[in-house]
Every structure is written in structure tokens, then in C-alpha cells.
Amino acid sequence: MDQRAGIYNRTFQAGLVHESNFAPHLKHVIAVSGANTHFENPFITNYEARDENTGAVRTYFSLHDKALGSTYLDWNLGLEWQQTGSDITNYGNRAGKRDTVQASDYIAARQQFYFTRFTFRFPFNLTLEAATSLNYFRYDFRNDSTASQTRRFSPQLMPRLALSYRVNTQMAIRTSVSRGYSPPATAEVRASDNVINTALQAENGWNYELGFRAGGARYWIDASIFQYRLQDAIVRRLRDDGTEFFTNAGGTKQNGLELQGMLWLLRPSAKGFIRGVQLTAAFTWSDFTFRDYKSGNDNFSGKQMTGVPKHVLVTGLLVQLPERIYLFAQHNFTEKLPLNDANTAFADSYHLLQAKVGWSFRNLSVYAGADNLLNVYYSLGNDLNALGQRYYNSAPERNYYAGISYRW
């Protein structure tokens, strides 16, 4: 409070898309976009001000619904380029006001990739998708005391293969294998310790997934299990003065189950006081653990992955009434989760209950609701591995809202 810590962000975005149809099955699409962000973060240790400018281009050719006998083909071929330039200056923080300059840097992150994707829809209800992309990433950086330098990452090939089979009109099964790649973000390369970390490696890993979907007009259920092996996981660490930095921490084993579904307890009707009752639910089980993760003399291999709860269950109930009035309630249960890599501190599990009532008439909607009806105390976003066990951020107690929207 003394330092008036907070985050202030203003972003402007714009884009333009052009599409050309050369033939009944062939088209070309090009999209350009840009964004400008001004960000300020007075914090305990310093006051950061950041201006970012982003430009991007995406273009591709698309061949769709091309008949090859009784098989239909979709094919995309294209490229994407993006650059974000960040001017970052850190000042001393004097009760929420900028003080003397501590550090000033410029970082330009550039990435481009070439991609292609084939989708074959066979006549016996089988769909095959094969895709790949070749990814390039680099960042250039400089400050007042050093000349411009460049950090290049080796090109990465990311393949994906997926199969889906429609058993009947109400059920389909699917499976996929893919490789993912995620280079470090600017805020990780140049964290709040004001040091540009040229040793940080990109995350990468393989994901294997199996799932199915079944249902019809009254109900549906979607389920999937996955196994993901991540290498060079990027984790947040803190220095003795409370500033943060990021490092690669071996890898992670991520096994999971995701379930979601919908059921009309009372199918929609034009008669009666209660016109329809719908139940929805989503459940996530996450068995995420570190592997080969050593930090100094500490070995965190086998520990639960920081910040990830093992179980999350979200349920919702929608009640439709006459005159397009509706009632909606939602319950969220989140299990306890580890706050540090050593798993010696955990955030408690919590239950959140929300409710909303609304009315729609043509293009006009009016609604009102309440959040955190049980008035529970919980942390809305935890600071992981925080110095001095400052893990928690404030979350609102019971609160209310109302609004009006109009579409034309």
C-alpha cells in the first residue's frame, strides 16, 4: 500500500483481412494487424513503464472441398510473421511516483513460420489430418551501455497427425499426436530483475490425446485423456531482493483428463412457467509433476507442478422462463494447489457460487447478477515462489453487477 502497487494497461488493436476467390474451391486470404500497448507497474522494488508496438501478417492459400473420387480434400499453405518491439524502463518507486532511472532496454521479438495442413475426409466416416510448420524465432536487444545484440533460436519443426472416426450420428472418437514449441516471452527474457537472460531456452514437447464425443439434441458429452511431456520448462524464481527471473527447470510430466457435458433436464418449450432447464458440467483432472528439475541443492523431481490444482469442477444450471427471462447459476470448486516448487505451501481449496438473471427482447439484453455468493476468501491469481511467502492476491468478496447490451 505504501508503494501504491498496481497495474495500468492501455491497448489499441486494429486489423484488416482480404479474401480472394480464384476458383470454386480455391481462395487466398491475407490478414494484417497491429497493436499498441502502454503498460505501467508500480511495484514494491521499482516502477516499470513499457511501450510495445506489434505488427503481424498472415497469408495462406486454401483448397477446400476438392473431390478426389469419393474422398474430399482440404489443403492450406501459408506463412505468418510477427514482431513486437518493447521499450522498457525501470525507475525507482517513490510512493507510486517515478524516481531515478534504474534500467532501460529495448527488445524486439521476431517470429515467423511456414505451415501446411492436409485434411482428407474419407467416405467411411474417417477423417485424417496431417499438418506441420517450420518455426523461426529470435530477439534483438540493446540498452544505453551495449550495442545491439541478437539471440537466435534454432528452427523448429512442429508436426501434427490426427484421426477421427464417426461411429454413428451420435458418437465420434478421435486421437492425435503433436509437437509443441514455445519460445520465452519478452517478460521472461527481461524480467523484473532488469537482466536480459540470453540463456533461457524455448519449451517444447510431445502431446498424445485420445477422446470421444457423443450426444444429440437433448444431451452431449465430450471426454479426452492426454499425456504431455514438456522439456526445458520455464519457471519463475525470485532473487533475495524480491525481483523475479525465469529459468529452465528440466521438464514436466502432464497427464490429464477433461470431461464436459450438457443435459436438458426439461427440454425447451413454448408453454408453461418453466420453459426449459439445462444442466452443464466440466471436470478437469491434472496430474502434473516435475521431472529432472534441480535448483542448486534442491531436487524438485516428482513434486506437483506449481500453481496447478489436481481437480477442478464447474457446474451450471440454466432455467428459461416466459418472455425470454432466464436464471443462471454456476458453482466452481477448485482444489488446493502448490504455491512453490518444493510443495511446502498450498493455497486452500475453495467454492465459488455465482448467479445471474437476464431478459432479452429483440436486440436488447438486460442482466444483473452476483459473484462469490458464499463470500469465501480466496486468492485471485497467486504469485508462485514468492519471496517472504507473499503468494496471495486479493479477490473480491460478495459483489454485484448489472448491465445492458444492444446489438445492431
CSV table of C-alpha atoms in Angstrom, one decimal:
chain,number,residue,atom,x,y,z
A,1,MET,CA,0.0,0.0,0.0
A,2,ASP,CA,2.9,2.4,0.8
A,3,GLN,CA,4.3,1.9,-2.7
A,4,ARG,CA,0.8,2.2,-4.3
A,5,ALA,CA,1.5,-1.1,-6.2
A,6,GLY,CA,-0.8,-1.7,-9.2
A,7,ILE,CA,-1.0,-2.4,-12.9
A,8,TYR,CA,-2.2,0.1,-15.5
A,9,ASN,CA,-2.7,-1.1,-19.1
A,10,ARG,CA,-4.0,0.6,-22.3
A,11,THR,CA,-4.1,-1.3,-25.6
A,12,PHE,CA,-5.3,-0.4,-29.0
A,13,GLN,CA,-5.7,-3.1,-31.7
A,14,ALA,CA,-6.7,-3.0,-35.4
A,15,GLY,CA,-6.6,-5.4,-38.3
A,16,LEU,CA,-7.7,-5.9,-41.9
A,17,VAL,CA,-8.5,-9.1,-43.8
A,18,HIS,CA,-8.8,-9.6,-47.5
A,19,GLU,CA,-10.1,-12.7,-49.2
A,20,SER,CA,-9.9,-13.6,-52.9
A,21,ASN,CA,-11.7,-16.5,-54.5
A,22,PHE,CA,-9.8,-17.7,-57.6
A,23,ALA,CA,-11.9,-20.8,-58.3
A,24,PRO,CA,-14.9,-22.6,-56.8
A,25,HIS,CA,-12.5,-24.5,-54.4
A,26,LEU,CA,-9.5,-22.2,-54.2
A,27,LYS,CA,-9.1,-18.9,-52.3
A,28,HIS,CA,-6.3,-16.7,-50.9
A,29,VAL,CA,-6.5,-14.9,-47.6
A,30,ILE,CA,-4.2,-12.2,-46.2
A,31,ALA,CA,-4.6,-10.5,-42.8
A,32,VAL,CA,-2.6,-7.6,-41.4
A,33,SER,CA,-2.9,-6.5,-37.8
A,34,GLY,CA,-1.2,-4.2,-35.3
A,35,ALA,CA,-1.4,-3.3,-31.6
A,36,ASN,CA,0.0,-0.6,-29.3
A,37,THR,CA,0.2,-1.1,-25.6
A,38,HIS,CA,1.2,1.3,-22.8
A,39,PHE,CA,1.9,-0.5,-19.5
A,40,GLU,CA,2.8,0.8,-16.1
A,41,ASN,CA,3.5,-1.3,-13.0
A,42,PRO,CA,4.5,0.5,-9.8
A,43,PHE,CA,5.7,-2.3,-7.6
A,44,ILE,CA,7.5,-2.8,-4.2
A,45,THR,CA,11.0,-2.8,-5.7
A,46,ASN,CA,10.6,-0.5,-8.7
A,47,TYR,CA,8.3,1.3,-11.2
A,48,GLU,CA,8.2,-0.3,-14.7
A,49,ALA,CA,6.9,1.6,-17.7
A,50,ARG,CA,6.7,-0.3,-21.0
A,51,ASP,CA,5.6,0.7,-24.5
A,52,GLU,CA,5.0,-2.1,-27.0
A,53,ASN,CA,4.3,-2.0,-30.7
A,54,THR,CA,3.2,-5.2,-32.6
A,55,GLY,CA,2.8,-5.8,-36.3
A,56,ALA,CA,1.7,-9.1,-37.9
A,57,VAL,CA,1.0,-10.6,-41.3
A,58,ARG,CA,-0.7,-13.9,-42.1
A,59,THR,CA,-1.3,-15.2,-45.6
A,60,TYR,CA,-2.3,-18.5,-47.0
A,61,PHE,CA,-3.9,-20.4,-49.9
A,62,SER,CA,-6.8,-22.7,-49.2
A,63,LEU,CA,-8.1,-25.5,-51.3
A,64,HIS,CA,-11.4,-26.8,-49.8
A,65,ASP,CA,-13.9,-29.5,-50.6
A,66,LYS,CA,-11.9,-30.7,-53.5
A,67,ALA,CA,-13.2,-34.1,-54.7
A,68,LEU,CA,-10.7,-36.9,-55.2
A,69,GLY,CA,-13.1,-39.6,-56.2
A,70,SER,CA,-15.2,-40.3,-53.1
A,71,THR,CA,-12.7,-38.6,-50.9
A,72,TYR,CA,-12.7,-34.8,-50.2
A,73,LEU,CA,-9.5,-32.8,-49.6
A,74,ASP,CA,-8.8,-29.5,-47.7
A,75,TRP,CA,-5.4,-28.1,-48.0
A,76,ASN,CA,-3.8,-24.9,-46.6
A,77,LEU,CA,-0.4,-23.5,-47.4
A,78,GLY,CA,0.9,-20.2,-45.9
A,79,LEU,CA,3.1,-18.3,-43.6
A,80,GLU,CA,2.9,-15.9,-40.7
A,81,TRP,CA,5.2,-13.2,-39.5
A,82,GLN,CA,5.0,-11.2,-36.3
A,83,GLN,CA,7.2,-8.6,-34.5
A,84,THR,CA,6.8,-6.9,-31.1
A,85,GLY,CA,9.2,-4.1,-30.1
A,86,SER,CA,9.3,-3.2,-26.4
A,87,ASP,CA,10.8,-0.1,-24.8
A,88,ILE,CA,11.1,-0.9,-21.1
A,89,THR,CA,12.3,1.5,-18.5
A,90,ASN,CA,12.5,0.8,-14.7
A,91,TYR,CA,12.5,3.6,-12.2
A,92,GLY,CA,12.7,3.8,-8.5
A,93,ASN,CA,9.2,3.8,-7.0
A,94,ARG,CA,8.6,6.6,-4.5
A,95,ALA,CA,5.1,6.0,-3.2
A,96,GLY,CA,3.6,5.3,-6.6
A,97,LYS,CA,5.7,8.0,-8.5
A,98,ARG,CA,8.6,7.5,-10.9
A,99,ASP,CA,12.0,8.2,-9.4
A,100,THR,CA,15.5,7.8,-10.8
A,101,VAL,CA,16.0,5.5,-13.8
A,102,GLN,CA,17.4,2.1,-12.8
A,103,ALA,CA,17.5,0.4,-16.2
A,104,SER,CA,16.4,1.0,-19.8
A,105,ASP,CA,16.2,-1.6,-22.5
A,106,TYR,CA,14.8,-2.2,-26.0
A,107,ILE,CA,13.8,-5.7,-27.1
A,108,ALA,CA,12.4,-6.7,-30.4
A,109,ALA,CA,11.0,-10.3,-30.6
A,110,ARG,CA,10.5,-11.6,-34.1
A,111,GLN,CA,9.0,-14.9,-35.2
A,112,GLN,CA,7.9,-16.4,-38.5
A,113,PHE,CA,6.7,-19.8,-39.5
A,114,TYR,CA,5.6,-21.6,-42.7
A,115,PHE,CA,2.8,-24.1,-42.4
A,116,THR,CA,0.8,-26.6,-44.4
A,117,ARG,CA,-2.2,-28.7,-43.5
A,118,PHE,CA,-4.0,-31.6,-45.3
A,119,THR,CA,-7.4,-32.9,-44.3
A,120,PHE,CA,-8.8,-36.0,-46.0
A,121,ARG,CA,-12.5,-36.9,-45.5
A,122,PHE,CA,-13.0,-40.5,-46.5
A,123,PRO,CA,-16.4,-42.0,-47.4
A,124,PHE,CA,-16.4,-44.4,-44.5
A,125,ASN,CA,-16.7,-41.7,-41.8
A,126,LEU,CA,-12.9,-41.4,-41.3
A,127,THR,CA,-11.1,-38.1,-41.3
A,128,LEU,CA,-7.3,-37.8,-41.4
A,129,GLU,CA,-5.5,-34.6,-40.7
A,130,ALA,CA,-1.7,-34.1,-41.2
A,131,ALA,CA,0.0,-30.8,-40.6
A,132,THR,CA,3.4,-29.3,-39.9
A,133,SER,CA,5.0,-25.9,-39.5
A,134,LEU,CA,8.6,-24.7,-39.6
A,135,ASN,CA,9.2,-22.1,-36.9
A,136,TYR,CA,11.9,-19.4,-36.6
A,137,PHE,CA,12.3,-17.1,-33.6
A,138,ARG,CA,14.8,-14.5,-32.5
A,139,TYR,CA,15.1,-11.4,-30.4
A,140,ASP,CA,17.3,-8.4,-30.7
A,141,PHE,CA,18.1,-6.2,-27.7
A,142,ARG,CA,20.1,-3.2,-26.7
A,143,ASN,CA,20.5,-0.6,-23.9
A,144,ASP,CA,22.4,2.6,-23.3
A,145,SER,CA,25.6,0.7,-22.5
A,146,THR,CA,25.7,-2.1,-25.1
A,147,ALA,CA,25.3,-2.3,-28.9
A,148,SER,CA,22.5,-4.2,-30.5
A,149,GLN,CA,22.8,-8.0,-30.0
A,150,THR,CA,20.8,-10.9,-31.3
A,151,ARG,CA,19.7,-14.2,-29.8
A,152,ARG,CA,18.6,-16.7,-32.4
A,153,PHE,CA,16.8,-20.0,-31.7
A,154,SER,CA,17.3,-23.0,-33.9
A,155,PRO,CA,14.4,-23.6,-36.4
A,156,GLN,CA,11.8,-26.0,-35.0
A,157,LEU,CA,9.6,-28.4,-36.9
A,158,MET,CA,6.2,-29.0,-35.4
A,159,PRO,CA,4.2,-31.9,-36.9
A,160,ARG,CA,0.7,-33.0,-36.0
A,161,LEU,CA,-1.3,-36.1,-37.0
A,162,ALA,CA,-4.9,-36.6,-36.1
A,163,LEU,CA,-7.6,-39.2,-36.8
A,164,SER,CA,-11.3,-39.0,-36.1
A,165,TYR,CA,-14.0,-41.7,-36.8
A,166,ARG,CA,-17.7,-41.1,-36.7
A,167,VAL,CA,-19.2,-44.3,-35.3
A,168,ASN,CA,-22.8,-43.2,-35.9
A,169,THR,CA,-24.8,-40.0,-36.0
A,170,GLN,CA,-24.4,-39.6,-32.2
A,171,MET,CA,-20.8,-40.7,-31.5
A,172,ALA,CA,-17.3,-40.0,-32.7
A,173,ILE,CA,-13.8,-40.9,-31.5
A,174,ARG,CA,-10.6,-39.1,-32.1
A,175,THR,CA,-6.9,-39.4,-31.5
A,176,SER,CA,-3.9,-37.1,-32.1
A,177,VAL,CA,-0.2,-36.7,-31.7
A,178,SER,CA,1.6,-33.4,-32.0
A,179,ARG,CA,4.7,-31.5,-31.0
A,180,GLY,CA,4.5,-28.1,-29.4
A,181,TYR,CA,7.1,-25.3,-29.2
A,182,SER,CA,7.0,-22.1,-27.1
A,183,PRO,CA,9.9,-19.6,-27.0
A,184,PRO,CA,10.3,-17.4,-24.0
A,185,ALA,CA,8.1,-14.3,-23.8
A,186,THR,CA,9.7,-10.8,-23.5
A,187,ALA,CA,8.6,-10.6,-19.9
A,188,GLU,CA,10.6,-13.8,-19.2
A,189,VAL,CA,13.7,-12.8,-21.2
A,190,ARG,CA,13.8,-9.4,-19.4
A,191,ALA,CA,12.1,-9.9,-16.0
A,192,SER,CA,11.8,-7.5,-13.1
A,193,ASP,CA,15.4,-8.1,-12.1
A,194,ASN,CA,16.3,-5.9,-15.2
A,195,VAL,CA,18.7,-8.6,-16.6
A,196,ILE,CA,18.3,-9.8,-20.2
A,197,ASN,CA,18.5,-13.6,-19.9
A,198,THR,CA,20.2,-14.9,-23.0
A,199,ALA,CA,20.5,-18.4,-21.6
A,200,LEU,CA,16.7,-19.1,-21.5
A,201,GLN,CA,15.7,-21.9,-23.8
A,202,ALA,CA,12.4,-22.5,-25.5
A,203,GLU,CA,9.9,-25.0,-24.1
A,204,ASN,CA,9.0,-28.0,-26.3
A,205,GLY,CA,7.3,-31.3,-26.0
A,206,TRP,CA,5.0,-34.0,-27.4
A,207,ASN,CA,1.3,-34.4,-26.7
A,208,TYR,CA,-0.7,-37.6,-27.1
A,209,GLU,CA,-4.5,-37.4,-26.9
A,210,LEU,CA,-7.5,-39.7,-27.2
A,211,GLY,CA,-11.1,-38.6,-26.9
A,212,PHE,CA,-14.7,-39.1,-27.9
A,213,ARG,CA,-17.9,-37.1,-28.2
A,214,ALA,CA,-21.5,-38.4,-28.0
A,215,GLY,CA,-24.9,-36.9,-27.9
A,216,GLY,CA,-27.8,-35.4,-29.7
A,217,ALA,CA,-30.4,-32.7,-29.3
A,218,ARG,CA,-31.0,-33.3,-25.6
A,219,TYR,CA,-27.5,-34.1,-24.3
A,220,TRP,CA,-23.9,-34.3,-25.3
A,221,ILE,CA,-20.7,-35.4,-23.6
A,222,ASP,CA,-17.1,-34.8,-24.6
A,223,ALA,CA,-14.1,-36.5,-23.0
A,224,SER,CA,-10.4,-36.7,-23.6
A,225,ILE,CA,-7.3,-38.0,-21.9
A,226,PHE,CA,-3.9,-36.7,-22.7
A,227,GLN,CA,-0.2,-37.2,-21.9
A,228,TYR,CA,2.2,-34.3,-22.4
A,229,ARG,CA,5.9,-34.4,-21.9
A,230,LEU,CA,7.5,-31.0,-21.7
A,231,GLN,CA,11.2,-30.3,-21.9
A,232,ASP,CA,13.0,-27.1,-20.7
A,233,ALA,CA,10.0,-25.9,-18.7
A,234,ILE,CA,10.2,-22.2,-17.9
A,235,VAL,CA,9.6,-21.5,-14.2
A,236,ARG,CA,9.6,-18.3,-12.2
A,237,ARG,CA,12.2,-17.8,-9.5
A,238,LEU,CA,12.9,-14.9,-7.1
A,239,ARG,CA,16.1,-13.2,-6.0
A,240,ASP,CA,16.9,-12.1,-2.5
A,241,ASP,CA,15.6,-8.5,-3.1
A,242,GLY,CA,12.2,-9.8,-4.3
A,243,THR,CA,12.8,-9.3,-8.1
A,244,GLU,CA,11.9,-12.2,-10.3
A,245,PHE,CA,13.7,-14.1,-13.0
A,246,PHE,CA,13.0,-17.1,-15.1
A,247,THR,CA,14.9,-20.3,-15.6
A,248,ASN,CA,14.6,-23.7,-17.4
A,249,ALA,CA,13.7,-26.4,-15.0
A,250,GLY,CA,14.2,-29.8,-16.6
A,251,GLY,CA,10.8,-31.0,-17.7
A,252,THR,CA,7.3,-31.9,-16.6
A,253,LYS,CA,5.0,-34.9,-16.9
A,254,GLN,CA,1.5,-33.8,-17.6
A,255,ASN,CA,-1.2,-36.5,-17.6
A,256,GLY,CA,-4.8,-35.3,-17.6
A,257,LEU,CA,-8.5,-36.0,-18.1
A,258,GLU,CA,-11.1,-33.5,-19.3
A,259,LEU,CA,-14.8,-34.1,-19.3
A,260,GLN,CA,-17.6,-31.7,-20.2
A,261,GLY,CA,-21.3,-32.2,-20.9
A,262,MET,CA,-24.8,-30.8,-21.2
A,263,LEU,CA,-28.2,-32.2,-20.4
A,264,TRP,CA,-31.6,-30.7,-20.9
A,265,LEU,CA,-33.4,-31.7,-17.7
A,266,LEU,CA,-36.5,-30.1,-19.2
A,267,ARG,CA,-36.4,-29.6,-22.9
A,268,PRO,CA,-37.2,-26.1,-24.3
A,269,SER,CA,-40.9,-25.5,-24.7
A,270,ALA,CA,-43.1,-22.6,-25.7
A,271,LYS,CA,-45.6,-23.4,-22.9
A,272,GLY,CA,-45.6,-23.4,-19.1
A,273,PHE,CA,-44.0,-21.2,-16.4
A,274,ILE,CA,-40.6,-23.0,-16.7
A,275,ARG,CA,-39.8,-23.2,-20.4
A,276,GLY,CA,-36.5,-25.2,-20.1
A,277,VAL,CA,-33.9,-26.4,-17.6
A,278,GLN,CA,-30.3,-27.1,-18.8
A,279,LEU,CA,-27.5,-28.6,-16.7
A,280,THR,CA,-23.9,-28.2,-17.7
A,281,ALA,CA,-20.7,-29.6,-16.1
A,282,ALA,CA,-16.9,-29.6,-16.8
A,283,PHE,CA,-14.3,-31.6,-14.8
A,284,THR,CA,-10.6,-31.4,-15.1
A,285,TRP,CA,-8.1,-33.8,-13.5
A,286,SER,CA,-4.4,-32.7,-13.8
A,287,ASP,CA,-1.6,-35.0,-12.7
A,288,PHE,CA,1.2,-32.6,-13.4
A,289,THR,CA,4.6,-33.2,-11.9
A,290,PHE,CA,8.2,-32.0,-12.3
A,291,ARG,CA,10.9,-34.3,-13.7
A,292,ASP,CA,14.7,-33.8,-13.8
A,293,TYR,CA,14.3,-30.5,-12.0
A,294,LYS,CA,17.2,-29.4,-9.8
A,295,SER,CA,17.8,-25.9,-8.4
A,296,GLY,CA,21.0,-25.6,-6.5
A,297,ASN,CA,21.0,-28.3,-3.9
A,298,ASP,CA,17.2,-28.8,-4.2
A,299,ASN,CA,15.7,-31.6,-6.3
A,300,PHE,CA,12.1,-31.0,-7.1
A,301,SER,CA,11.6,-34.0,-9.4
A,302,GLY,CA,8.3,-35.7,-8.6
A,303,LYS,CA,6.8,-32.6,-6.9
A,304,GLN,CA,3.4,-31.4,-8.0
A,305,MET,CA,3.6,-28.7,-10.7
A,306,THR,CA,3.4,-25.2,-9.1
A,307,GLY,CA,0.1,-23.4,-9.5
A,308,VAL,CA,-1.9,-26.3,-10.9
A,309,PRO,CA,-4.8,-27.9,-8.9
A,310,LYS,CA,-5.4,-31.6,-9.4
A,311,HIS,CA,-9.2,-31.2,-9.6
A,312,VAL,CA,-11.5,-28.5,-10.9
A,313,LEU,CA,-15.2,-29.0,-11.2
A,314,VAL,CA,-17.6,-26.3,-12.7
A,315,THR,CA,-21.3,-26.9,-12.9
A,316,GLY,CA,-24.1,-24.6,-14.2
A,317,LEU,CA,-27.8,-24.6,-14.2
A,318,LEU,CA,-29.9,-22.5,-16.7
A,319,VAL,CA,-33.7,-22.0,-16.2
A,320,GLN,CA,-35.7,-20.5,-19.0
A,321,LEU,CA,-38.9,-18.6,-18.2
A,322,PRO,CA,-41.6,-16.8,-20.2
A,323,GLU,CA,-40.9,-13.6,-22.0
A,324,ARG,CA,-37.3,-14.6,-22.7
A,325,ILE,CA,-36.3,-14.3,-19.0
A,326,TYR,CA,-33.6,-16.6,-17.7
A,327,LEU,CA,-31.9,-17.5,-14.5
A,328,PHE,CA,-28.4,-18.9,-14.4
A,329,ALA,CA,-26.3,-20.2,-11.5
A,330,GLN,CA,-22.8,-21.6,-11.6
A,331,HIS,CA,-20.6,-23.3,-9.0
A,332,ASN,CA,-16.8,-23.6,-9.2
A,333,PHE,CA,-14.8,-26.0,-7.0
A,334,THR,CA,-11.0,-25.6,-7.2
A,335,GLU,CA,-8.8,-28.0,-5.2
A,336,LYS,CA,-5.8,-26.8,-3.2
A,337,LEU,CA,-2.7,-26.1,-5.3
A,338,PRO,CA,1.0,-25.8,-4.6
A,339,LEU,CA,2.4,-22.3,-4.3
A,340,ASN,CA,6.1,-23.1,-4.5
A,341,ASP,CA,8.2,-25.7,-6.3
A,342,ALA,CA,9.0,-27.5,-3.1
A,343,ASN,CA,5.3,-28.1,-2.4
A,344,THR,CA,5.7,-26.8,1.2
A,345,ALA,CA,2.9,-24.2,0.8
A,346,PHE,CA,-0.5,-24.7,-0.7
A,347,ALA,CA,-3.5,-22.4,-1.4
A,348,ASP,CA,-6.7,-23.7,0.1
A,349,SER,CA,-9.4,-25.2,-2.0
A,350,TYR,CA,-12.5,-23.0,-2.4
A,351,HIS,CA,-16.1,-23.0,-3.7
A,352,LEU,CA,-17.4,-20.0,-5.8
A,353,LEU,CA,-21.1,-19.6,-6.4
A,354,GLN,CA,-22.4,-17.1,-9.0
A,355,ALA,CA,-26.0,-16.2,-10.1
A,356,LYS,CA,-27.4,-14.1,-12.9
A,357,VAL,CA,-30.8,-13.1,-14.1
A,358,GLY,CA,-31.5,-11.6,-17.5
A,359,TRP,CA,-34.1,-10.6,-20.0
A,360,SER,CA,-33.8,-10.3,-23.8
A,361,PHE,CA,-36.1,-8.5,-26.3
A,362,ARG,CA,-35.0,-8.4,-29.9
A,363,ASN,CA,-31.6,-6.8,-29.9
A,364,LEU,CA,-31.7,-5.6,-26.3
A,365,SER,CA,-30.5,-7.5,-23.3
A,366,VAL,CA,-30.7,-6.5,-19.6
A,367,TYR,CA,-29.0,-8.5,-16.9
A,368,ALA,CA,-27.9,-8.4,-13.2
A,369,GLY,CA,-26.0,-10.8,-11.1
A,370,ALA,CA,-23.8,-11.6,-8.1
A,371,ASP,CA,-20.4,-13.2,-7.7
A,372,ASN,CA,-19.0,-15.1,-4.7
A,373,LEU,CA,-22.4,-15.5,-3.1
A,374,LEU,CA,-20.8,-17.7,-0.4
A,375,ASN,CA,-18.5,-14.8,0.5
A,376,VAL,CA,-15.4,-17.0,0.6
A,377,TYR,CA,-11.8,-15.8,1.0
A,378,TYR,CA,-9.6,-16.9,-1.8
A,379,SER,CA,-6.7,-15.7,-3.9
A,380,LEU,CA,-7.4,-14.5,-7.4
A,381,GLY,CA,-4.1,-15.3,-9.1
A,382,ASN,CA,-1.2,-16.5,-6.9
A,383,ASP,CA,2.4,-15.2,-7.1
A,384,LEU,CA,4.3,-18.5,-7.3
A,385,ASN,CA,7.6,-19.0,-5.4
A,386,ALA,CA,7.1,-15.5,-3.9
A,387,LEU,CA,9.7,-14.1,-1.6
A,388,GLY,CA,8.6,-13.9,2.0
A,389,GLN,CA,5.6,-16.1,1.3
A,390,ARG,CA,3.8,-13.2,-0.4
A,391,TYR,CA,1.8,-15.7,-2.5
A,392,TYR,CA,-1.7,-14.3,-2.4
A,393,ASN,CA,-3.5,-11.6,-4.2
A,394,SER,CA,-6.8,-10.1,-3.1
A,395,ALA,CA,-10.1,-11.3,-4.6
A,396,PRO,CA,-13.4,-9.6,-4.2
A,397,GLU,CA,-15.9,-10.7,-1.5
A,398,ARG,CA,-19.5,-10.9,-2.4
A,399,ASN,CA,-20.2,-8.4,-5.2
A,400,TYR,CA,-22.9,-7.4,-7.6
A,401,TYR,CA,-23.1,-6.2,-11.2
A,402,ALA,CA,-25.7,-5.1,-13.8
A,403,GLY,CA,-25.6,-4.2,-17.4
A,404,ILE,CA,-27.4,-3.5,-20.7
A,405,SER,CA,-26.3,-4.6,-24.2
A,406,TYR,CA,-27.7,-3.7,-27.6
A,407,ARG,CA,-26.7,-5.3,-30.9
A,408,TRP,CA,-27.4,-3.9,-34.3
